[in-house]
Amino acid sequence: MTPAPPGGSGPFAPGNESDNETGDETAGGSADGSPEIGLTGPEAPAEQEPEGGPHRHLAHTWDEARQLAFDCATPIPAAPVPLRQALGRTLAADVVAEGDMPHYASSAMDGWAVNGSGPWILAEPGQRLAPHQASPIATGGLVPAGAKAVLRSESGVIGTDEDGLPVLKLGGSAKPGDPRNGDHIRKAGEEAADGDILIKRGTVLNPAHLALAALAGNDTLPVLGKALVRLVFTGSEVVTSGTPAPGQVRDTFGPQLAAVVEMLGGICAEEVKIGDTYAEWLTALEDSEPVPASTILPADVVITTGGTGRSGTDHLRRSVAELGGRLLIDGIAMRPGHPAVLAELPDGRYILGLPGNPLAAMMALSTIGTPLLAALGHAPNPPLGEVPCGSTIDADPGRTRLMPFRLLYGMASPAQHTGPGMMRGLAAADGVLVVPPHGVQLGEPVPAFALPWSAPLPDLAAAPAAPKPAAKRAARKTGASDGPVDWSALLQ
C-alpha cells in the first residue's frame, strides 16, 4: 500500500481512519495506548475530561447506528418521471387505459381492404368502400369505413374487367371464400377497453411495462421516490488514472461508489472532486449554486469520502456546523469504519461522511448508507441473516467487527487481505460477518449480510436435516487433531 502524504483527506490519508485500524489496535485505546474516543459500554474510558479539554463523544453501537439511519429518514414522495427513467422503479398508482387500445381498427397485413366478395373495383385509399370495392392498405393502416376484411397481398392479383378497367381478383395463395369478414383486421379495443387497469400499483417496472404505458399514451409514470445522491470525492493527493507516485494514492471510490449507490436503491445524480481546504468542503456541501432547468433536482443525500477524522485537514464536522446542520451519528463502535458520520442539514439533505480508507468506507456505507437509502426509497430495513462461522474469532470488547467472508463447505471463514485500506478480500467475498464484541466460536451462527452484488446468504432454517448416523464401527485410536476443523487456512 502506498503511504499517504502528510495531511490530505483522501483514501489512506492520516486522520481519516482515526481509530488506527491496524493489527496493533486494542479495544478502548489506540495503538499508542492513549484512550480511544467513541467506545460505549463497560469498555469505554472511565476518566472524565477536564473543563475546557477536547470534546469527547460516545459512539453508537453498530445496531444502534444502523437502526437510527433507517428511522431518521422519511420516504421520498412519489413523483412522475419520464418513461425512460422509470425502468426498475416501483409504480405508485395504477396505469389505466384512457381509451380503447388500439383506438382504431387497423390492418394486420399488407394488402387490400375489401367490402364484399370479389372481384373488386379499386377505390382511392382512405375513402369509404361500397360493396365490391377495395383499396390498398399497409400493416397498421387505418381500415377505411365500409371495409369488412383485409385480403393479403399474396392472395390477390390486379387484373382487368371486360371494359379493361383494373380490378382486384383472388390469386396466388388465396383459398376459396377468402377473405372472410373480419380477416386480418385488428379491432379497436382488442387489447384493452377504456378504463381497464393495465399495470397495477406496486409493480416494479420492466421494459415491457414501459412500452405498454407508451401504447396507452403516457409520457411519464408516477413512481415511488428514490434518493438522489451527490458524491463528493476529497483529497488533493488522489489520482484517477495510472499508477500513483510516492505520496499519491489511486482513486478507489470513483470506479465503484456510484454503482454501489444504485445497487442500494439510490440514484447517483452528480460526482464532484475537491481538495482538502475548508473552503472547498463548505462550497461542496453548501450546494448554493443555481440549478439549471435542464439538470436533475438537488440531491437528497450527499456522500463524502475522507475528512471524517479529527486532524487539521478534516473539515466535515465544521462544515456541517457552519451550515446549521446537526450530527445524527458521530462515530460507531465498529471496525473498520468507526469514524463514519451521518448529519442532517436544515434544508433536509443528509450528509453521509465515509472514512477515506476504501474497505472502511464500504463497511460504513453498508452500516448506515444501506438503511438510509432504503428508508428514503420506501423499502424496509434489510434484515440480517446468519451463517455458521468457519473459525473462532476472539472477543474485542466494546465494538462490533465487520469481516468479509468466503463460504467454504457451508462455513463462513473470514477472508484474507481485509485491512481498512485493502479491497482484495472484499472483492472475493460472499458477504460480511457482523462479529459481536464477545467474539464467535467455531461453528456458531453469526449475524451476516450479503453484499449488494453477491448472491443471497444461505437460509439456515431451510438447510436439509442432518443425515441419519451411520452404523457404529470399531473404535479407533483418538488423535490429538480430532475435533472441528478450521477451514480458514484454505483461503490463504
Short mmCIF file of C-alpha atoms in Angstrom, two decimals:
data_model
loop_
_atom_site.label_atom_id
_atom_site.label_comp_id
_atom_site.label_asym_id
_atom_site.label_seq_id
_atom_site.Cartn_x
_atom_site.Cartn_y
_atom_site.Cartn_z
CA MET A 1 0.00 0.00 0.00
CA THR A 2 1.35 3.40 -0.94
CA PRO A 3 1.96 5.55 2.14
CA ALA A 4 -0.14 8.66 2.40
CA PRO A 5 1.49 12.08 2.25
CA PRO A 6 1.38 14.41 5.23
CA GLY A 7 -2.10 15.90 5.55
CA GLY A 8 -4.80 15.25 2.97
CA SER A 9 -8.21 13.71 3.35
CA GLY A 10 -8.42 11.15 0.56
CA PRO A 11 -8.01 7.37 0.78
CA PHE A 12 -5.35 6.23 3.25
CA ALA A 13 -4.75 9.82 4.44
CA PRO A 14 -3.81 10.30 8.10
CA GLY A 15 -6.75 11.18 10.28
CA ASN A 16 -9.40 9.68 8.03
CA GLU A 17 -9.38 6.35 9.83
CA SER A 18 -8.91 7.84 13.25
CA ASP A 19 -9.28 4.54 15.03
CA ASN A 20 -5.82 3.48 13.77
CA GLU A 21 -7.28 0.25 12.44
CA THR A 22 -4.24 -1.97 12.38
CA GLY A 23 -3.37 -5.29 13.91
CA ASP A 24 -1.85 -3.45 16.88
CA GLU A 25 -5.05 -1.71 17.85
CA THR A 26 -6.53 -2.67 21.20
CA ALA A 27 -10.06 -2.23 22.46
CA GLY A 28 -10.53 1.01 24.35
CA GLY A 29 -7.32 2.57 23.11
CA SER A 30 -5.24 3.43 20.09
CA ALA A 31 -2.01 1.80 19.04
CA ASP A 32 -0.02 4.17 21.19
CA GLY A 33 -2.00 3.30 24.31
CA SER A 34 -4.00 6.53 24.56
CA PRO A 35 -7.71 6.17 25.29
CA GLU A 36 -9.83 5.94 22.16
CA ILE A 37 -12.71 8.30 21.54
CA GLY A 38 -16.01 6.73 20.71
CA LEU A 39 -16.41 3.48 22.66
CA THR A 40 -19.53 2.81 24.67
CA GLY A 41 -20.38 0.35 27.39
CA PRO A 42 -18.13 -1.03 30.10
CA GLU A 43 -15.02 -0.78 27.92
CA ALA A 44 -15.30 3.00 27.46
CA PRO A 45 -12.66 5.09 29.22
CA ALA A 46 -13.78 5.93 32.74
CA GLU A 47 -11.84 9.16 33.21
CA GLN A 48 -13.62 12.49 32.78
CA GLU A 49 -12.29 15.27 30.59
CA PRO A 50 -11.22 18.39 32.50
CA GLU A 51 -13.16 21.54 31.80
CA GLY A 52 -12.03 23.12 28.59
CA GLY A 53 -10.47 19.87 27.40
CA PRO A 54 -11.06 18.28 23.99
CA HIS A 55 -14.56 17.20 23.07
CA ARG A 56 -15.28 13.53 23.73
CA HIS A 57 -18.26 11.74 22.25
CA LEU A 58 -19.86 8.37 22.76
CA ALA A 59 -20.10 6.34 19.56
CA HIS A 60 -23.27 4.48 18.72
CA THR A 61 -23.19 0.72 18.77
CA TRP A 62 -23.38 -0.93 15.35
CA ASP A 63 -27.02 -1.95 15.82
CA GLU A 64 -27.98 1.50 17.14
CA ALA A 65 -26.33 3.27 14.21
CA ARG A 66 -27.97 1.00 11.67
CA GLN A 67 -31.44 1.47 13.16
CA LEU A 68 -31.02 5.22 13.63
CA ALA A 69 -30.02 5.66 9.98
CA PHE A 70 -33.25 3.94 8.97
CA ASP A 71 -35.52 5.68 11.49
CA CYS A 72 -34.30 9.22 10.81
CA ALA A 73 -35.46 9.27 7.18
CA THR A 74 -38.93 9.81 5.75
CA PRO A 75 -39.75 8.14 2.42
CA ILE A 76 -39.43 10.48 -0.54
CA PRO A 77 -42.90 11.22 -2.01
CA ALA A 78 -43.96 9.64 -5.27
CA ALA A 79 -43.49 11.73 -8.40
CA PRO A 80 -43.87 11.32 -12.16
CA VAL A 81 -40.74 10.52 -14.15
CA PRO A 82 -40.22 10.15 -17.91
CA LEU A 83 -40.71 6.65 -19.25
CA ARG A 84 -37.01 6.18 -19.96
CA GLN A 85 -36.20 6.90 -16.31
CA ALA A 86 -38.91 4.62 -14.89
CA LEU A 87 -37.21 1.28 -15.56
CA GLY A 88 -36.79 -0.64 -12.32
CA ARG A 89 -38.84 1.87 -10.33
CA THR A 90 -41.94 0.94 -8.32
CA LEU A 91 -45.23 2.17 -9.74
CA ALA A 92 -47.09 4.43 -7.29
CA ALA A 93 -50.54 4.29 -8.94
CA ASP A 94 -52.41 2.04 -11.37
CA VAL A 95 -51.88 2.71 -15.05
CA VAL A 96 -55.34 2.78 -16.62
CA ALA A 97 -56.33 2.74 -20.30
CA GLU A 98 -57.59 6.22 -21.13
CA GLY A 99 -59.35 4.88 -24.21
CA ASP A 100 -59.70 1.74 -26.28
CA MET A 101 -56.41 0.05 -27.21
CA PRO A 102 -55.88 0.13 -30.09
CA HIS A 103 -58.02 3.21 -30.54
CA TYR A 104 -58.84 2.43 -34.16
CA ALA A 105 -59.32 -0.66 -36.35
CA SER A 106 -56.13 -1.38 -38.27
CA SER A 107 -54.81 -3.84 -40.80
CA ALA A 108 -52.74 -6.79 -39.62
CA MET A 109 -51.34 -7.37 -43.13
CA ASP A 110 -50.15 -5.58 -46.23
CA GLY A 111 -52.83 -6.00 -48.90
CA TRP A 112 -56.24 -4.54 -49.68
CA ALA A 113 -59.18 -3.53 -47.54
CA VAL A 114 -62.27 -5.02 -49.20
CA ASN A 115 -66.05 -4.84 -48.94
CA GLY A 116 -67.94 -7.95 -50.03
CA SER A 117 -66.81 -10.62 -52.46
CA GLY A 118 -64.56 -10.14 -55.48
CA PRO A 119 -63.65 -9.16 -57.98
CA TRP A 120 -63.29 -5.69 -56.51
CA ILE A 121 -63.17 -2.34 -58.19
CA LEU A 122 -60.19 -0.33 -56.91
CA ALA A 123 -61.03 2.81 -54.97
CA GLU A 124 -58.82 5.63 -53.72
CA PRO A 125 -57.11 4.89 -50.36
CA GLY A 126 -58.99 6.24 -47.36
CA GLN A 127 -62.39 6.67 -48.98
CA ARG A 128 -65.50 4.79 -47.82
CA LEU A 129 -65.81 1.44 -49.58
CA ALA A 130 -69.01 0.45 -51.30
CA PRO A 131 -69.81 -3.25 -51.88
CA HIS A 132 -67.30 -4.90 -54.25
CA GLN A 133 -64.77 -2.14 -53.77
CA ALA A 134 -61.18 -2.41 -52.46
CA SER A 135 -58.34 -0.05 -51.62
CA PRO A 136 -54.64 -0.71 -50.86
CA ILE A 137 -53.64 -0.85 -47.20
CA ALA A 138 -50.40 -1.41 -45.26
CA THR A 139 -49.87 -3.20 -41.97
CA GLY A 140 -51.11 -0.97 -39.16
CA GLY A 141 -53.02 1.22 -41.57
CA LEU A 142 -56.45 2.65 -40.70
CA VAL A 143 -59.19 0.37 -42.01
CA PRO A 144 -61.49 2.58 -44.14
CA ALA A 145 -65.18 2.85 -43.45
CA GLY A 146 -67.21 0.12 -45.16
CA ALA A 147 -64.34 -2.38 -45.20
CA LYS A 148 -65.26 -5.85 -43.97
CA ALA A 149 -61.89 -7.63 -44.23
CA VAL A 150 -58.32 -7.37 -45.48
CA LEU A 151 -57.09 -9.52 -48.36
CA ARG A 152 -53.39 -10.34 -48.01
CA SER A 153 -51.12 -9.08 -50.79
CA GLU A 154 -50.04 -12.63 -51.66
CA SER A 155 -53.70 -13.67 -52.09
CA GLY A 156 -54.68 -11.08 -54.71
CA VAL A 157 -53.69 -10.04 -58.20
CA ILE A 158 -54.53 -6.95 -60.23
CA GLY A 159 -56.27 -7.73 -63.49
CA THR A 160 -58.78 -6.06 -65.81
CA ASP A 161 -62.51 -6.40 -66.31
CA GLU A 162 -64.46 -6.67 -69.58
CA ASP A 163 -64.05 -2.96 -70.13
CA GLY A 164 -60.31 -3.05 -69.49
CA LEU A 165 -60.58 -1.34 -66.12
CA PRO A 166 -58.27 -2.51 -63.31
CA VAL A 167 -59.85 -4.84 -60.79
CA LEU A 168 -58.62 -6.92 -57.83
CA LYS A 169 -59.08 -10.67 -58.13
CA LEU A 170 -58.24 -13.65 -55.96
CA GLY A 171 -55.00 -15.34 -56.88
CA GLY A 172 -51.71 -16.63 -55.61
CA SER A 173 -52.18 -18.30 -52.21
CA ALA A 174 -55.87 -17.40 -51.91
CA LYS A 175 -58.31 -20.06 -50.75
CA PRO A 176 -61.96 -20.32 -51.75
CA GLY A 177 -64.01 -17.84 -49.72
CA ASP A 178 -61.09 -15.53 -48.89
CA PRO A 179 -61.27 -13.21 -47.16
CA ARG A 180 -63.94 -13.87 -44.56
CA ASN A 181 -65.48 -10.97 -42.68
CA GLY A 182 -63.03 -9.69 -40.05
CA ASP A 183 -59.98 -11.43 -41.53
CA HIS A 184 -56.69 -9.64 -40.79
CA ILE A 185 -58.33 -6.69 -39.06
CA ARG A 186 -57.16 -5.63 -35.59
CA LYS A 187 -60.30 -4.35 -33.97
CA ALA A 188 -60.40 -1.22 -31.83
CA GLY A 189 -60.24 -2.13 -28.12
CA GLU A 190 -58.84 -5.58 -28.90
CA GLU A 191 -56.01 -5.20 -26.33
CA ALA A 192 -57.83 -3.14 -23.70
CA ALA A 193 -61.05 -1.25 -23.27
CA ASP A 194 -61.33 2.25 -21.88
CA GLY A 195 -60.85 2.10 -18.08
CA ASP A 196 -59.05 -1.26 -17.94
CA ILE A 197 -56.16 -1.47 -15.46
CA LEU A 198 -53.03 -2.12 -17.50
CA ILE A 199 -50.33 -2.12 -14.79
CA LYS A 200 -51.10 -2.42 -11.10
CA ARG A 201 -49.73 -0.15 -8.42
CA GLY A 202 -46.65 -1.59 -6.70
CA THR A 203 -45.27 -3.22 -9.86
CA VAL A 204 -41.54 -2.97 -10.42
CA LEU A 205 -41.44 -1.67 -13.96
CA ASN A 206 -39.71 -3.66 -16.69
CA PRO A 207 -39.13 -2.63 -20.33
CA ALA A 208 -42.42 -4.21 -21.50
CA HIS A 209 -44.33 -2.17 -18.90
CA LEU A 210 -42.80 1.00 -20.32
CA ALA A 211 -43.84 0.03 -23.85
CA LEU A 212 -47.38 -0.74 -22.65
CA ALA A 213 -47.57 2.60 -20.86
CA ALA A 214 -46.46 4.32 -24.05
CA LEU A 215 -49.15 2.49 -26.04
CA ALA A 216 -51.66 3.86 -23.56
CA GLY A 217 -50.45 7.38 -24.31
CA ASN A 218 -48.33 8.02 -21.21
CA ASP A 219 -45.19 10.15 -21.36
CA THR A 220 -44.48 9.83 -17.63
CA LEU A 221 -45.30 7.37 -14.87
CA PRO A 222 -45.83 8.02 -11.13
CA VAL A 223 -43.20 6.08 -9.19
CA LEU A 224 -42.17 5.81 -5.55
CA GLY A 225 -39.41 8.20 -4.61
CA LYS A 226 -35.73 7.28 -4.61
CA ALA A 227 -32.90 9.26 -3.08
CA LEU A 228 -30.87 11.42 -5.44
CA VAL A 229 -27.26 11.15 -4.32
CA ARG A 230 -24.37 13.54 -4.86
CA LEU A 231 -20.88 12.10 -4.43
CA VAL A 232 -18.09 14.34 -3.16
CA PHE A 233 -14.61 12.80 -3.52
CA THR A 234 -11.91 14.53 -1.50
CA GLY A 235 -8.13 14.50 -1.34
CA SER A 236 -5.60 16.51 -3.34
CA GLU A 237 -3.24 13.51 -3.27
CA VAL A 238 -5.69 11.25 -5.11
CA VAL A 239 -5.04 10.42 -8.78
CA THR A 240 -7.68 8.95 -11.07
CA SER A 241 -5.54 7.06 -13.59
CA GLY A 242 -2.32 5.14 -13.84
CA THR A 243 0.00 4.07 -11.04
CA PRO A 244 0.33 6.67 -8.28
CA ALA A 245 3.73 8.12 -7.48
CA PRO A 246 5.09 8.10 -3.93
CA GLY A 247 2.97 10.49 -1.89
CA GLN A 248 -0.07 9.87 -4.12
CA VAL A 249 -2.85 7.30 -3.91
CA ARG A 250 -5.12 5.87 -6.56
CA ASP A 251 -8.80 6.78 -6.51
CA THR A 252 -10.78 3.73 -5.35
CA PHE A 253 -14.15 5.43 -4.97
CA GLY A 254 -14.69 6.78 -8.49
CA PRO A 255 -14.89 3.36 -10.18
CA GLN A 256 -17.25 1.81 -7.63
CA LEU A 257 -19.24 4.16 -5.42
CA ALA A 258 -21.85 5.37 -7.92
CA ALA A 259 -22.61 1.77 -8.92
CA VAL A 260 -22.95 0.67 -5.29
CA VAL A 261 -25.31 3.58 -4.60
CA GLU A 262 -27.50 2.43 -7.50
CA MET A 263 -27.46 -1.15 -6.14
CA LEU A 264 -28.60 0.15 -2.76
CA GLY A 265 -31.60 1.94 -4.26
CA GLY A 266 -30.25 5.45 -4.76
CA ILE A 267 -29.79 7.44 -7.95
CA CYS A 268 -26.35 8.93 -8.46
CA ALA A 269 -27.06 12.42 -9.75
CA GLU A 270 -23.61 14.02 -9.67
CA GLU A 271 -19.95 13.40 -8.83
CA VAL A 272 -17.54 16.16 -7.83
CA LYS A 273 -13.92 16.14 -6.66
CA ILE A 274 -12.48 18.65 -4.21
CA GLY A 275 -9.20 19.19 -2.40
CA ASP A 276 -8.54 19.44 1.31
CA THR A 277 -9.34 23.06 2.21
CA TYR A 278 -12.22 24.11 4.41
CA ALA A 279 -13.48 26.50 1.72
CA GLU A 280 -13.76 23.65 -0.79
CA TRP A 281 -15.60 21.47 1.73
CA LEU A 282 -18.04 24.23 2.61
CA THR A 283 -18.77 25.01 -1.04
CA ALA A 284 -19.31 21.33 -1.85
CA LEU A 285 -21.83 20.86 0.97
CA GLU A 286 -23.48 24.25 0.63
CA ASP A 287 -24.91 23.47 -2.80
CA SER A 288 -25.83 27.12 -3.22
CA GLU A 289 -25.27 27.43 -6.97
CA PRO A 290 -28.47 27.83 -9.03
CA VAL A 291 -29.63 24.62 -10.66
CA PRO A 292 -30.26 24.99 -14.44
CA ALA A 293 -33.72 23.89 -15.56
CA SER A 294 -32.20 21.12 -17.67
CA THR A 295 -30.42 19.37 -14.80
CA ILE A 296 -31.68 16.92 -12.23
CA LEU A 297 -33.16 18.06 -8.92
CA PRO A 298 -30.94 18.83 -5.90
CA ALA A 299 -29.60 15.78 -4.07
CA ASP A 300 -31.36 14.23 -1.10
CA VAL A 301 -28.12 12.68 0.19
CA VAL A 302 -24.54 13.90 -0.13
CA ILE A 303 -21.93 11.18 0.35
CA THR A 304 -18.40 12.36 1.08
CA THR A 305 -15.19 10.33 1.18
CA GLY A 306 -12.48 11.13 3.70
CA GLY A 307 -12.37 14.02 6.13
CA THR A 308 -14.19 12.20 8.93
CA GLY A 309 -11.23 12.10 11.31
CA ARG A 310 -10.17 14.87 13.67
CA SER A 311 -6.98 16.18 12.11
CA GLY A 312 -6.44 19.68 10.83
CA THR A 313 -7.45 18.69 7.30
CA ASP A 314 -10.74 17.02 8.29
CA HIS A 315 -13.46 19.60 7.77
CA LEU A 316 -16.72 17.62 7.60
CA ARG A 317 -18.00 18.38 11.10
CA ARG A 318 -17.01 22.04 10.94
CA SER A 319 -18.75 22.43 7.55
CA VAL A 320 -21.93 20.79 8.85
CA ALA A 321 -21.94 23.11 11.87
CA GLU A 322 -21.36 26.18 9.68
CA LEU A 323 -24.39 25.23 7.56
CA GLY A 324 -26.58 24.85 10.65
CA GLY A 325 -26.76 21.07 10.46
CA ARG A 326 -26.78 18.52 13.24
CA LEU A 327 -24.84 15.32 13.69
CA LEU A 328 -27.06 12.26 13.95
CA ILE A 329 -24.20 9.76 14.14
CA ASP A 330 -20.69 10.82 15.09
CA GLY A 331 -18.70 7.61 15.17
CA ILE A 332 -19.73 3.98 15.50
CA ALA A 333 -18.25 1.39 17.87
CA MET A 334 -17.15 -0.82 14.98
CA ARG A 335 -14.09 -1.67 12.93
CA PRO A 336 -13.27 -0.95 10.27
CA GLY A 337 -15.07 2.33 9.60
CA HIS A 338 -15.79 3.73 13.05
CA PRO A 339 -15.22 7.44 12.13
CA ALA A 340 -18.35 7.41 9.93
CA VAL A 341 -20.63 10.45 10.25
CA LEU A 342 -24.31 10.99 9.44
CA ALA A 343 -25.67 14.53 9.59
CA GLU A 344 -28.81 16.39 8.55
CA LEU A 345 -28.85 19.93 7.14
CA PRO A 346 -31.69 22.43 7.70
CA ASP A 347 -32.83 22.00 4.07
CA GLY A 348 -33.48 18.29 4.71
CA ARG A 349 -30.39 16.92 2.97
CA TYR A 350 -28.46 14.15 4.64
CA ILE A 351 -24.67 14.17 4.72
CA LEU A 352 -23.08 10.73 4.91
CA GLY A 353 -19.39 11.00 5.68
CA LEU A 354 -17.39 7.88 4.81
CA PRO A 355 -13.83 7.29 6.05
CA GLY A 356 -11.06 7.67 3.49
CA ASN A 357 -9.85 4.07 3.57
CA PRO A 358 -11.76 2.04 0.94
CA LEU A 359 -12.76 -1.03 2.96
CA ALA A 360 -13.60 1.12 5.99
CA ALA A 361 -15.76 3.29 3.73
CA MET A 362 -17.64 0.30 2.30
CA MET A 363 -18.35 -1.06 5.76
CA ALA A 364 -19.60 2.35 6.90
CA LEU A 365 -21.76 2.60 3.78
CA SER A 366 -23.17 -0.87 4.50
CA THR A 367 -23.91 0.10 8.10
CA ILE A 368 -25.67 3.45 7.70
CA GLY A 369 -25.91 4.11 3.95
CA THR A 370 -27.88 0.95 3.21
CA PRO A 371 -30.69 1.61 5.74
CA LEU A 372 -30.78 5.34 4.95
CA LEU A 373 -31.29 4.79 1.21
CA ALA A 374 -33.80 2.02 1.94
CA ALA A 375 -35.91 4.30 4.14
CA LEU A 376 -35.84 7.15 1.64
CA GLY A 377 -36.79 4.74 -1.13
CA HIS A 378 -39.84 3.16 0.58
CA ALA A 379 -38.02 -0.11 1.26
CA PRO A 380 -37.72 -2.00 4.58
CA ASN A 381 -34.51 -2.06 6.53
CA PRO A 382 -32.71 -5.07 5.04
CA PRO A 383 -32.70 -7.90 7.61
CA LEU A 384 -29.58 -9.65 8.75
CA GLY A 385 -29.03 -13.33 8.05
CA GLU A 386 -26.96 -15.91 9.88
CA VAL A 387 -24.13 -18.14 8.73
CA PRO A 388 -22.10 -20.74 10.64
CA CYS A 389 -18.66 -19.36 11.43
CA GLY A 390 -15.75 -21.29 9.97
CA SER A 391 -13.23 -20.20 12.60
CA THR A 392 -13.00 -18.98 16.16
CA ILE A 393 -12.90 -15.19 16.43
CA ASP A 394 -11.64 -13.74 19.68
CA ALA A 395 -13.51 -11.10 21.66
CA ASP A 396 -12.89 -7.40 21.03
CA PRO A 397 -14.78 -5.77 23.92
CA GLY A 398 -16.66 -2.61 23.14
CA ARG A 399 -17.08 -2.84 19.39
CA THR A 400 -18.52 -4.85 16.53
CA ARG A 401 -16.23 -6.10 13.79
CA LEU A 402 -17.31 -6.38 10.17
CA MET A 403 -15.37 -9.12 8.41
CA PRO A 404 -15.75 -10.02 4.73
CA PHE A 405 -16.05 -13.79 4.47
CA ARG A 406 -15.99 -16.60 1.96
CA LEU A 407 -18.27 -19.62 2.11
CA LEU A 408 -16.28 -22.82 2.21
CA TYR A 409 -18.03 -26.15 2.70
CA GLY A 410 -21.04 -24.28 4.08
CA MET A 411 -18.99 -22.37 6.65
CA ALA A 412 -18.21 -18.64 6.62
CA SER A 413 -14.49 -18.09 7.05
CA PRO A 414 -13.04 -14.58 7.35
CA ALA A 415 -11.34 -13.57 4.12
CA GLN A 416 -7.70 -12.62 3.84
CA HIS A 417 -6.48 -9.13 2.86
CA THR A 418 -9.11 -7.15 4.77
CA GLY A 419 -7.15 -4.25 6.21
CA PRO A 420 -9.07 -0.95 6.19
CA GLY A 421 -7.14 0.22 3.12
CA MET A 422 -7.48 -3.04 1.17
CA MET A 423 -10.10 -4.20 -1.33
CA ARG A 424 -8.80 -7.64 -2.34
CA GLY A 425 -10.64 -9.50 0.41
CA LEU A 426 -13.93 -7.73 -0.26
CA ALA A 427 -13.68 -8.34 -4.00
CA ALA A 428 -13.61 -12.12 -3.39
CA ALA A 429 -16.11 -12.15 -0.51
CA ASP A 430 -19.53 -13.79 -0.38
CA GLY A 431 -20.76 -11.49 2.38
CA VAL A 432 -19.81 -9.76 5.62
CA LEU A 433 -19.80 -11.20 9.14
CA VAL A 434 -21.13 -8.97 11.91
CA VAL A 435 -18.97 -10.23 14.77
CA PRO A 436 -20.26 -9.17 18.21
CA PRO A 437 -17.84 -7.78 20.80
CA HIS A 438 -17.74 -11.08 22.71
CA GLY A 439 -16.43 -12.96 19.66
CA VAL A 440 -17.61 -16.14 17.95
CA GLN A 441 -16.86 -19.83 18.41
CA LEU A 442 -16.13 -22.21 15.55
CA GLY A 443 -19.40 -23.43 14.04
CA GLU A 444 -21.51 -20.90 15.94
CA PRO A 445 -24.15 -19.00 13.91
CA VAL A 446 -23.08 -15.38 13.47
CA PRO A 447 -25.06 -12.44 12.03
CA ALA A 448 -24.12 -11.57 8.47
CA PHE A 449 -25.29 -9.65 5.42
CA ALA A 450 -24.84 -10.16 1.71
CA LEU A 451 -23.01 -7.63 -0.41
CA PRO A 452 -25.12 -5.65 -2.90
CA TRP A 453 -23.56 -7.59 -5.77
CA SER A 454 -23.36 -11.04 -4.18
CA ALA A 455 -25.82 -13.92 -4.02
CA PRO A 456 -28.27 -14.02 -1.08
CA LEU A 457 -26.99 -15.68 2.06
CA PRO A 458 -27.95 -19.34 2.54
CA ASP A 459 -31.06 -19.86 4.63
CA LEU A 460 -30.04 -21.86 7.68
CA ALA A 461 -33.67 -22.59 8.54
CA ALA A 462 -34.16 -24.21 5.14
CA ALA A 463 -31.00 -26.31 5.35
CA PRO A 464 -31.59 -30.06 4.99
CA ALA A 465 -31.83 -32.11 8.15
CA ALA A 466 -28.73 -33.89 9.33
CA PRO A 467 -28.37 -37.36 7.76
CA LYS A 468 -29.10 -40.45 9.81
CA PRO A 469 -25.96 -41.58 11.68
CA ALA A 470 -24.14 -44.47 10.05
CA ALA A 471 -23.77 -47.81 11.79
CA LYS A 472 -21.16 -47.85 14.51
CA ARG A 473 -17.73 -49.06 13.57
CA ALA A 474 -14.90 -50.38 15.64
CA ALA A 475 -13.33 -47.76 17.84
CA ARG A 476 -10.08 -46.26 16.65
CA LYS A 477 -7.32 -44.51 18.46
CA THR A 478 -8.08 -40.81 19.09
CA GLY A 479 -5.51 -38.41 17.73
CA ALA A 480 -4.59 -35.01 19.05
CA SER A 481 -6.04 -33.36 15.91
CA ASP A 482 -9.52 -34.83 16.27
CA GLY A 483 -12.41 -32.35 16.56
CA PRO A 484 -13.83 -29.48 14.48
CA VAL A 485 -11.74 -28.44 11.51
CA ASP A 486 -10.82 -24.80 10.91
CA TRP A 487 -11.02 -24.39 7.12
CA SER A 488 -9.80 -20.80 7.07
CA ALA A 489 -6.26 -21.87 6.10
CA LEU A 490 -7.61 -22.89 2.69
CA LEU A 491 -8.43 -19.27 1.95
CA GLN A 492 -4.81 -18.17 2.05
#
